[in-house]
mmCIF file with all atom_site columns, C-alpha atoms in Angstrom:
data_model
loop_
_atom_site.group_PDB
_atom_site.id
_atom_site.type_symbol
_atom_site.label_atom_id
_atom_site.label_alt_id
_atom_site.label_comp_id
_atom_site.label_asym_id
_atom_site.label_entity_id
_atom_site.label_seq_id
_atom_site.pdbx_PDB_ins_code
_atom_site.Cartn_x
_atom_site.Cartn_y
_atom_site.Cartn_z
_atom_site.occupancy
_atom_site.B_iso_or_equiv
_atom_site.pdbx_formal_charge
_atom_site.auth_seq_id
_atom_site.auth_comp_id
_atom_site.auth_asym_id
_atom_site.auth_atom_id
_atom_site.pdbx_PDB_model_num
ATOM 1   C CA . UNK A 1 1   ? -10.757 -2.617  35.992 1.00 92.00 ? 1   UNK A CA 1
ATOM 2   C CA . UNK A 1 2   ? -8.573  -1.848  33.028 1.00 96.00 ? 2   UNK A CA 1
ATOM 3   C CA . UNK A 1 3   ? -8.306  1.568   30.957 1.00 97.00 ? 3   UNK A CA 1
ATOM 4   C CA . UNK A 1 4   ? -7.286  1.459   27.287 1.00 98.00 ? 4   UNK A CA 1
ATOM 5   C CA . UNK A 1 5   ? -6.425  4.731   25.589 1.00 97.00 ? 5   UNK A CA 1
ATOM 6   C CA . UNK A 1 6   ? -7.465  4.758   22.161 1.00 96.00 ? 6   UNK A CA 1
ATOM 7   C CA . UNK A 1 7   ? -5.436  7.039   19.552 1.00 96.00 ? 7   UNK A CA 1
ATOM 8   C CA . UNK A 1 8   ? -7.496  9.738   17.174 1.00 95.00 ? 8   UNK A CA 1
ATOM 9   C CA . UNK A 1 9   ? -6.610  6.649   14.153 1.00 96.00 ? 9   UNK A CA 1
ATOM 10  C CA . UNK A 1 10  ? -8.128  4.071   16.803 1.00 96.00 ? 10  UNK A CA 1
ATOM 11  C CA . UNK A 1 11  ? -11.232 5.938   17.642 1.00 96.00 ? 11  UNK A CA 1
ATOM 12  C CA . UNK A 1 12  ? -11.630 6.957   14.172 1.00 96.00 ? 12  UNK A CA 1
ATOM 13  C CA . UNK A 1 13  ? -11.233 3.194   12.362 1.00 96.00 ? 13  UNK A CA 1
ATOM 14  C CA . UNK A 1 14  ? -14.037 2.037   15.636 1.00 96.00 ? 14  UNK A CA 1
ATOM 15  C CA . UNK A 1 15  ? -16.305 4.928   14.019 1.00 94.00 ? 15  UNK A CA 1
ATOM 16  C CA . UNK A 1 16  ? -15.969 3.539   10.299 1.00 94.00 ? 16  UNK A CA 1
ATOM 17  C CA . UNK A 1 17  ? -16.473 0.198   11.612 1.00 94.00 ? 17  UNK A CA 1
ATOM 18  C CA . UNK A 1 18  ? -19.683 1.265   13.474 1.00 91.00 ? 18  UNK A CA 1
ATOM 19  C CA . UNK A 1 19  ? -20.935 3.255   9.962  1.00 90.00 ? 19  UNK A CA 1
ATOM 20  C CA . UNK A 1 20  ? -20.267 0.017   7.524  1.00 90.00 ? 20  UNK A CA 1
ATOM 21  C CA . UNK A 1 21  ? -22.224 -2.045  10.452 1.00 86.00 ? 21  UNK A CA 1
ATOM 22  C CA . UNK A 1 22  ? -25.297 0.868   10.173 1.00 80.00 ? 22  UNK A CA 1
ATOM 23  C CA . UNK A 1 23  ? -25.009 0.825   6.122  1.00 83.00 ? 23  UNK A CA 1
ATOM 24  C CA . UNK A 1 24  ? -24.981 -2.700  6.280  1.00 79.00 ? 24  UNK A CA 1
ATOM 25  C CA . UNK A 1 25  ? -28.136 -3.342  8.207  1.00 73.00 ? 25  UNK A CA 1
ATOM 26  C CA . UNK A 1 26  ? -30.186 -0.401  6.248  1.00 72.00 ? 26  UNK A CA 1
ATOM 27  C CA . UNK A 1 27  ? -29.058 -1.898  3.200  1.00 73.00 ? 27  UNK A CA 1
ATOM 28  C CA . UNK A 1 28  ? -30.117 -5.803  3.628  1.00 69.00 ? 28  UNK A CA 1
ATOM 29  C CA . UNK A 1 29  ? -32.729 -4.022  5.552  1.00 65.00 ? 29  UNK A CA 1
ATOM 30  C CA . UNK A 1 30  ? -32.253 -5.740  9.431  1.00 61.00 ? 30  UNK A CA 1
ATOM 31  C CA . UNK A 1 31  ? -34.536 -4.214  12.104 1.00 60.00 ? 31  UNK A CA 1
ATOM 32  C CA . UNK A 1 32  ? -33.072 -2.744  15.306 1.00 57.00 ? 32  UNK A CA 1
ATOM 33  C CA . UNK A 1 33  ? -35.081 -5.067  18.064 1.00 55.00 ? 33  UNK A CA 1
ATOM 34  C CA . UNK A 1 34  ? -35.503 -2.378  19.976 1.00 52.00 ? 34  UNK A CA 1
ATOM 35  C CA . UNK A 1 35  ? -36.195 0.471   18.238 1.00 56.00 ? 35  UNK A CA 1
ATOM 36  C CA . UNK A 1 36  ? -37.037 -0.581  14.583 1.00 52.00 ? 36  UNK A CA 1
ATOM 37  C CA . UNK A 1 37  ? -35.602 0.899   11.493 1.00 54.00 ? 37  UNK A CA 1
ATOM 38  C CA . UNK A 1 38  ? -32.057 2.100   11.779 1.00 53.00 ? 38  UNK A CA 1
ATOM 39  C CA . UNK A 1 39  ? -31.448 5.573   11.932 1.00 57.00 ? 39  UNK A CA 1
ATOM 40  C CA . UNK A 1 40  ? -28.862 6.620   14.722 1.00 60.00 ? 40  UNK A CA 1
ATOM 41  C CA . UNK A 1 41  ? -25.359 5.762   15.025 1.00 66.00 ? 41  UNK A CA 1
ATOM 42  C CA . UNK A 1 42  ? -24.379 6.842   17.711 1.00 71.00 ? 42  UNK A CA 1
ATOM 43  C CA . UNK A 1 43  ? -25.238 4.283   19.523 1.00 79.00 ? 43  UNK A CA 1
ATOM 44  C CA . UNK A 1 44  ? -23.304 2.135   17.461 1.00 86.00 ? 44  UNK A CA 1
ATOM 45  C CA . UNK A 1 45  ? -20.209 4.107   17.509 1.00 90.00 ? 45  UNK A CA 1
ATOM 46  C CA . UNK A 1 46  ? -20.004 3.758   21.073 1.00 93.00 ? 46  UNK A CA 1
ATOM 47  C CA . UNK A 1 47  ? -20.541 0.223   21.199 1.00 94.00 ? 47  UNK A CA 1
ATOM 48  C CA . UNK A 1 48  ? -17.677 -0.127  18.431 1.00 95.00 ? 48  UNK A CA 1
ATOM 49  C CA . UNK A 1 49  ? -15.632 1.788   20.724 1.00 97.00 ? 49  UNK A CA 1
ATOM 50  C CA . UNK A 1 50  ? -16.199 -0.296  23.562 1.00 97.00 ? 50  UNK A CA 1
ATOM 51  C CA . UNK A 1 51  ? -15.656 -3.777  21.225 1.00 97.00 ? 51  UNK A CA 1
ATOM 52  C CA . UNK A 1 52  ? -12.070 -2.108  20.139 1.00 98.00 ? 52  UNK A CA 1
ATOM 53  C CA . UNK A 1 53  ? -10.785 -1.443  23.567 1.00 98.00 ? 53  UNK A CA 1
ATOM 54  C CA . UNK A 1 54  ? -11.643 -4.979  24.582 1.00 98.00 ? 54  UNK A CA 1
ATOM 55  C CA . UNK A 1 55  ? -10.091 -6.478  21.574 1.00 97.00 ? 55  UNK A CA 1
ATOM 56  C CA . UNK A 1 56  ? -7.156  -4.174  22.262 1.00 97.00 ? 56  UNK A CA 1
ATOM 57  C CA . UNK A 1 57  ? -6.752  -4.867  25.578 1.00 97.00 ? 57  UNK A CA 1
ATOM 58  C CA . UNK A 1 58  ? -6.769  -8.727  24.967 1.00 96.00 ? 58  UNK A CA 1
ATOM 59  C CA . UNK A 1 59  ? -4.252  -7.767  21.596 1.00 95.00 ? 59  UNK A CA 1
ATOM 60  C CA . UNK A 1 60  ? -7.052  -10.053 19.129 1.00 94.00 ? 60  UNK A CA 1
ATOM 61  C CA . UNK A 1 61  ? -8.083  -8.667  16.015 1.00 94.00 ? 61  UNK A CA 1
ATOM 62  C CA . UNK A 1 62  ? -11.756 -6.524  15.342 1.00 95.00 ? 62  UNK A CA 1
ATOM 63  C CA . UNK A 1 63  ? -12.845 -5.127  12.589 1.00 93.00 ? 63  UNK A CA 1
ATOM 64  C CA . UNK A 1 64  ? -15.971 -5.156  10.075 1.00 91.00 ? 64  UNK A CA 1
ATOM 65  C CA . UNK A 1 65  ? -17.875 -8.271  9.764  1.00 87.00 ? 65  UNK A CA 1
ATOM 66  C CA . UNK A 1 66  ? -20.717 -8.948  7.772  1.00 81.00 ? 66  UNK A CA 1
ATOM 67  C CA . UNK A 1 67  ? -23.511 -9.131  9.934  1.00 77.00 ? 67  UNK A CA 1
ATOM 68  C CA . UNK A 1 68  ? -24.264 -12.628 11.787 1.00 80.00 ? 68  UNK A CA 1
ATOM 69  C CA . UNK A 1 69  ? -26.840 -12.933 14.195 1.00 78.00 ? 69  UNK A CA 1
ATOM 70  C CA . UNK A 1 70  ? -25.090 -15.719 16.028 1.00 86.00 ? 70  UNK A CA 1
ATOM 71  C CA . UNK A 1 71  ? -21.574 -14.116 16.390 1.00 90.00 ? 71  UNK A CA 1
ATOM 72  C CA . UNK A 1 72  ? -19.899 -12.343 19.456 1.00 93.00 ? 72  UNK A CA 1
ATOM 73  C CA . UNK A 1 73  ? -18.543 -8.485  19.289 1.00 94.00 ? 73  UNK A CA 1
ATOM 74  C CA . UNK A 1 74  ? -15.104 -9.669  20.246 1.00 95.00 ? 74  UNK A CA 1
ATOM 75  C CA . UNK A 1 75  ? -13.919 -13.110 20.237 1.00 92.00 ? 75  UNK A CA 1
ATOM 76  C CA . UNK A 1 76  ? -16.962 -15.156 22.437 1.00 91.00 ? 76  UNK A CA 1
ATOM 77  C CA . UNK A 1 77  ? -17.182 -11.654 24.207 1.00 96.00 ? 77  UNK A CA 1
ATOM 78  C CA . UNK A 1 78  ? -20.149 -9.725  24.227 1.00 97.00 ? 78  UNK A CA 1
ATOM 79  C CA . UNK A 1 79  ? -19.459 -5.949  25.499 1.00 97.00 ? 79  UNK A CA 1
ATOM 80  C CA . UNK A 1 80  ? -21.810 -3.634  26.607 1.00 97.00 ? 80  UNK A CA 1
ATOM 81  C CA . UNK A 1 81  ? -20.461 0.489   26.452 1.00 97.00 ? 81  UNK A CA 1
ATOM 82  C CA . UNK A 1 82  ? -21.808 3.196   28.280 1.00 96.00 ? 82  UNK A CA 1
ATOM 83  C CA . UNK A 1 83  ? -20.798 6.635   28.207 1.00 95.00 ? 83  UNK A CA 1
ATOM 84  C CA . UNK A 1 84  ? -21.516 6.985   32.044 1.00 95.00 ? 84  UNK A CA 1
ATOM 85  C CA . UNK A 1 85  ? -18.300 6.155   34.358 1.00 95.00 ? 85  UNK A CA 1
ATOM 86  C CA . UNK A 1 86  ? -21.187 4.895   37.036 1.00 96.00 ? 86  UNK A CA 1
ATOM 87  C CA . UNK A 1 87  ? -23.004 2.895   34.516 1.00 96.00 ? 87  UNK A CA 1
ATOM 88  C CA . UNK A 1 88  ? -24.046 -0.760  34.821 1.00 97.00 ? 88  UNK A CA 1
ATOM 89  C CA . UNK A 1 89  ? -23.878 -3.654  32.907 1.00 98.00 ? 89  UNK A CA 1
ATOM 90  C CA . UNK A 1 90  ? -27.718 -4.294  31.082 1.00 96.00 ? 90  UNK A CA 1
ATOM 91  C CA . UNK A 1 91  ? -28.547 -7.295  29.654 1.00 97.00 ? 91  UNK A CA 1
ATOM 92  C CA . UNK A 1 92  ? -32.116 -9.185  28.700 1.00 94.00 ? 92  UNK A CA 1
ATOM 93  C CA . UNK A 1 93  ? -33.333 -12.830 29.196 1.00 89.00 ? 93  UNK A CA 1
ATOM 94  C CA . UNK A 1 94  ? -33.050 -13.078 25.274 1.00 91.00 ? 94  UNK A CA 1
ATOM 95  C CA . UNK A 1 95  ? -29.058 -11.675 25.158 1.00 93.00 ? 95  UNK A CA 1
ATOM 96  C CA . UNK A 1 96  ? -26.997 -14.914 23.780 1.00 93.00 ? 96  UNK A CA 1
ATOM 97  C CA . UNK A 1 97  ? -25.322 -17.233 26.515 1.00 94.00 ? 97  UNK A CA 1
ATOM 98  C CA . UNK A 1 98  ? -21.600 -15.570 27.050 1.00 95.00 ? 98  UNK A CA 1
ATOM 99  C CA . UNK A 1 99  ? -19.317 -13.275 29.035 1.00 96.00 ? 99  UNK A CA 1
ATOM 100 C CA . UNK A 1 100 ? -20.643 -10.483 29.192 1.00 98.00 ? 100 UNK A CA 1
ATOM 101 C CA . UNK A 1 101 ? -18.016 -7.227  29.890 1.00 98.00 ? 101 UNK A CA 1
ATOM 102 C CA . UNK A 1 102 ? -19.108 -3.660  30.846 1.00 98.00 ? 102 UNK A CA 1
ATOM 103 C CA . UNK A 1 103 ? -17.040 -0.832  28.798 1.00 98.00 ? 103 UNK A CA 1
ATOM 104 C CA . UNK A 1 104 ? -17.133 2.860   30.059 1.00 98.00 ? 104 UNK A CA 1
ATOM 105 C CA . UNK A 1 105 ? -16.024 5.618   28.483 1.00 97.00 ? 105 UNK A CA 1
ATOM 106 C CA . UNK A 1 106 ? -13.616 8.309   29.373 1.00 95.00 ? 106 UNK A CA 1
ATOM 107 C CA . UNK A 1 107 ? -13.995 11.125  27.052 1.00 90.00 ? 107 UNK A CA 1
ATOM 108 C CA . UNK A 1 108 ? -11.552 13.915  28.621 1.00 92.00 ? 108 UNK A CA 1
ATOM 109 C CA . UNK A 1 109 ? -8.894  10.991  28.406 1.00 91.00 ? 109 UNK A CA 1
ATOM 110 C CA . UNK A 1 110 ? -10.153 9.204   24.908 1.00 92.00 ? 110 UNK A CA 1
ATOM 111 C CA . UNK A 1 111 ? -9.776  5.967   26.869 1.00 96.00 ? 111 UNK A CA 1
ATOM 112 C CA . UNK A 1 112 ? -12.250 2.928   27.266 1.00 98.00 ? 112 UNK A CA 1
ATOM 113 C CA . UNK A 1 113 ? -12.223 1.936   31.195 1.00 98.00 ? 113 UNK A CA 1
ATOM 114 C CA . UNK A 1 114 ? -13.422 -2.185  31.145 1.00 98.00 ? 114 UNK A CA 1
ATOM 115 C CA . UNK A 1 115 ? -14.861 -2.147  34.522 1.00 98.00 ? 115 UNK A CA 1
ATOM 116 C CA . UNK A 1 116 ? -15.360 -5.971  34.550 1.00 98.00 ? 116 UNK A CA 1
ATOM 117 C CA . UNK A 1 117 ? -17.719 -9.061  33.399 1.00 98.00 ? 117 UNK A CA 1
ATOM 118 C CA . UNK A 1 118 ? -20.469 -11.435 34.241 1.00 97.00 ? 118 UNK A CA 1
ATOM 119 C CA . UNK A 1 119 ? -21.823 -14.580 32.484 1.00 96.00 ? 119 UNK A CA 1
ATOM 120 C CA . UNK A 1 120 ? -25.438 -13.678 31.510 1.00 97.00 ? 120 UNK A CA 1
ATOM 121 C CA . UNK A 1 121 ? -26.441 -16.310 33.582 1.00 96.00 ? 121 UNK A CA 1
ATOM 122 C CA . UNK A 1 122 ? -24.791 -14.210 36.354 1.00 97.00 ? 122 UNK A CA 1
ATOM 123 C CA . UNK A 1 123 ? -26.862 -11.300 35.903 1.00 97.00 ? 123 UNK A CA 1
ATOM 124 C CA . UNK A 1 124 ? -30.219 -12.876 35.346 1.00 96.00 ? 124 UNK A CA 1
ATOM 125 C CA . UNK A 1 125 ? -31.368 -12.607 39.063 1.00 95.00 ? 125 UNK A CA 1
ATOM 126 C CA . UNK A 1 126 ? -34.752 -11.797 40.373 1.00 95.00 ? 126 UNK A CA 1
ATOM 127 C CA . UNK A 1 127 ? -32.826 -8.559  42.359 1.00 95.00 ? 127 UNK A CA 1
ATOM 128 C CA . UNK A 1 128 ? -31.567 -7.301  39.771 1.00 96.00 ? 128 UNK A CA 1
ATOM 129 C CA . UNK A 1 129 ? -34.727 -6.686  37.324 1.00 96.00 ? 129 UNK A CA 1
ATOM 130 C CA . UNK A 1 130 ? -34.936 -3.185  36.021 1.00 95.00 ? 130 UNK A CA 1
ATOM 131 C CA . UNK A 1 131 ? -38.342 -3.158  35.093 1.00 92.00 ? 131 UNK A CA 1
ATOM 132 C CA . UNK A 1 132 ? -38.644 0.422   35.057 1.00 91.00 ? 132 UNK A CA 1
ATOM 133 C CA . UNK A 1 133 ? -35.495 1.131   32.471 1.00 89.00 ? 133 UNK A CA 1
ATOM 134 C CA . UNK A 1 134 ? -36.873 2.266   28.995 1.00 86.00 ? 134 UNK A CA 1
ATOM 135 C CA . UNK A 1 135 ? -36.519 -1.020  27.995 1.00 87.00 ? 135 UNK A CA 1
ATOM 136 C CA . UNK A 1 136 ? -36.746 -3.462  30.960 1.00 90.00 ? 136 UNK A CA 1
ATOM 137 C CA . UNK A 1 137 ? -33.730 -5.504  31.507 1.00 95.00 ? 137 UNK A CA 1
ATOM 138 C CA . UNK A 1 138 ? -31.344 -7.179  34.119 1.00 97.00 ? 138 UNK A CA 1
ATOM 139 C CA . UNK A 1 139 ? -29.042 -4.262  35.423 1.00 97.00 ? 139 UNK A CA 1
ATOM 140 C CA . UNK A 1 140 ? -25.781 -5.135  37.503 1.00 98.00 ? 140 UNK A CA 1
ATOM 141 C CA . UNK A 1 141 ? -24.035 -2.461  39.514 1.00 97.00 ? 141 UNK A CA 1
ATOM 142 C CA . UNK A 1 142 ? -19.677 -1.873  38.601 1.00 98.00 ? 142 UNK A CA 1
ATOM 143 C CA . UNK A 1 143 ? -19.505 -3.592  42.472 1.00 98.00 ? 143 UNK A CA 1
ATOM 144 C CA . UNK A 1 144 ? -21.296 -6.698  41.764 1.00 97.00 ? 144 UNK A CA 1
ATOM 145 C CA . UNK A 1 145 ? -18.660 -7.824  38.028 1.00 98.00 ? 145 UNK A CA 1
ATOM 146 C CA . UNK A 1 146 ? -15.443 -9.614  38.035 1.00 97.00 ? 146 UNK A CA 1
ATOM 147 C CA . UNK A 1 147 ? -12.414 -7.985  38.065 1.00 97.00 ? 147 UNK A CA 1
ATOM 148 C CA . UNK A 1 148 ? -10.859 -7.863  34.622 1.00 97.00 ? 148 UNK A CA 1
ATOM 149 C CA . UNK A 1 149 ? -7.654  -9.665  36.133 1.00 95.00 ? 149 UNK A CA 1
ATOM 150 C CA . UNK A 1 150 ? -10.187 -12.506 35.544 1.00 95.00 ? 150 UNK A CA 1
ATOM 151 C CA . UNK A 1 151 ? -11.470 -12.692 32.818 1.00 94.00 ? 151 UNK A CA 1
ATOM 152 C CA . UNK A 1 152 ? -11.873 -16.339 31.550 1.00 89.00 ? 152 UNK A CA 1
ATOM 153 C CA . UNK A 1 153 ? -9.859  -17.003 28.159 1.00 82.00 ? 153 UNK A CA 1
ATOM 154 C CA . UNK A 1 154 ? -12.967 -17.542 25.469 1.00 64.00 ? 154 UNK A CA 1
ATOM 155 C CA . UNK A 1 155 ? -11.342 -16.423 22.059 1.00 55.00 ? 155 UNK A CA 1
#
């Protein structure tokens, strides 16, 4: 586990980020595969925060990219951000092949705890099926990720 504290200018450029993604996608009109048409960013602003902290934490650039279907939020990193300290790391049969690392965040501190990762092959186990999520997915508990000590170089 690692905690990255984020400044006001930090949090703030993640949010912009997150807004030029969402204008972006409404504009060469991409569909949300879950949900359909865009029209909440929160969402995205929390995921943005959670790609920032990682990209922080491993001192790589992130910013705005035009959207690519095929590319990873940070470096060959994908990050999945909760706002729930307990949360777990979701992730579907379709998700791309990479390391995948669970972001938490810590409001009253404005910090980003990375609680740790898991290939996706990792978390695709029969056990660990969620079918009764919202939308049904593989769902690892904090106890069952690598330690961020880890974390296998992939930039």
């Amino acid at each position: 586990m690692s905690t990255v504290y984020l400044s006001p200018t930090e949090i703030n450029y993640a949010y912009a980020v997150a807004e030029l993604r969402h204008e972006n996608a409404k504009s060469n009109q991409h569909q949300d595969r879950f949900k359909g048409e865009f029209k909440n960013t929160l969402p995205d602003k929390i995921g943005a925060l959670g790609e920032f902290a990682l990209a922080k934490h491993l001192n790589v650039y992130w910013g705005y990219e035009p959207y690519n279907p095929k590319a990873n939020d940070v470096g060959r990193y994908e990050v999945r951000t909760t706002p729930r300290p307990d949360g777990c790391l979701l992730t579907r049969d379709f998700d791309k092949p990479a390391i995948y690392v669970l972001a938490t965040l810590d409001k009253e501190n404005k910090a980003v705890v990375l609680r740790g990762w898991n290939t996706l092959y990792e978390t695709m186990q029969v056990d660990r099926w969620a079918p009764y999520m919202p939308l049904p997915c593989f769902k690892t508990a904090q106890t069952l990720l690598h330690a961020m000590s880890t974390l296998p170089k992939a930039i």
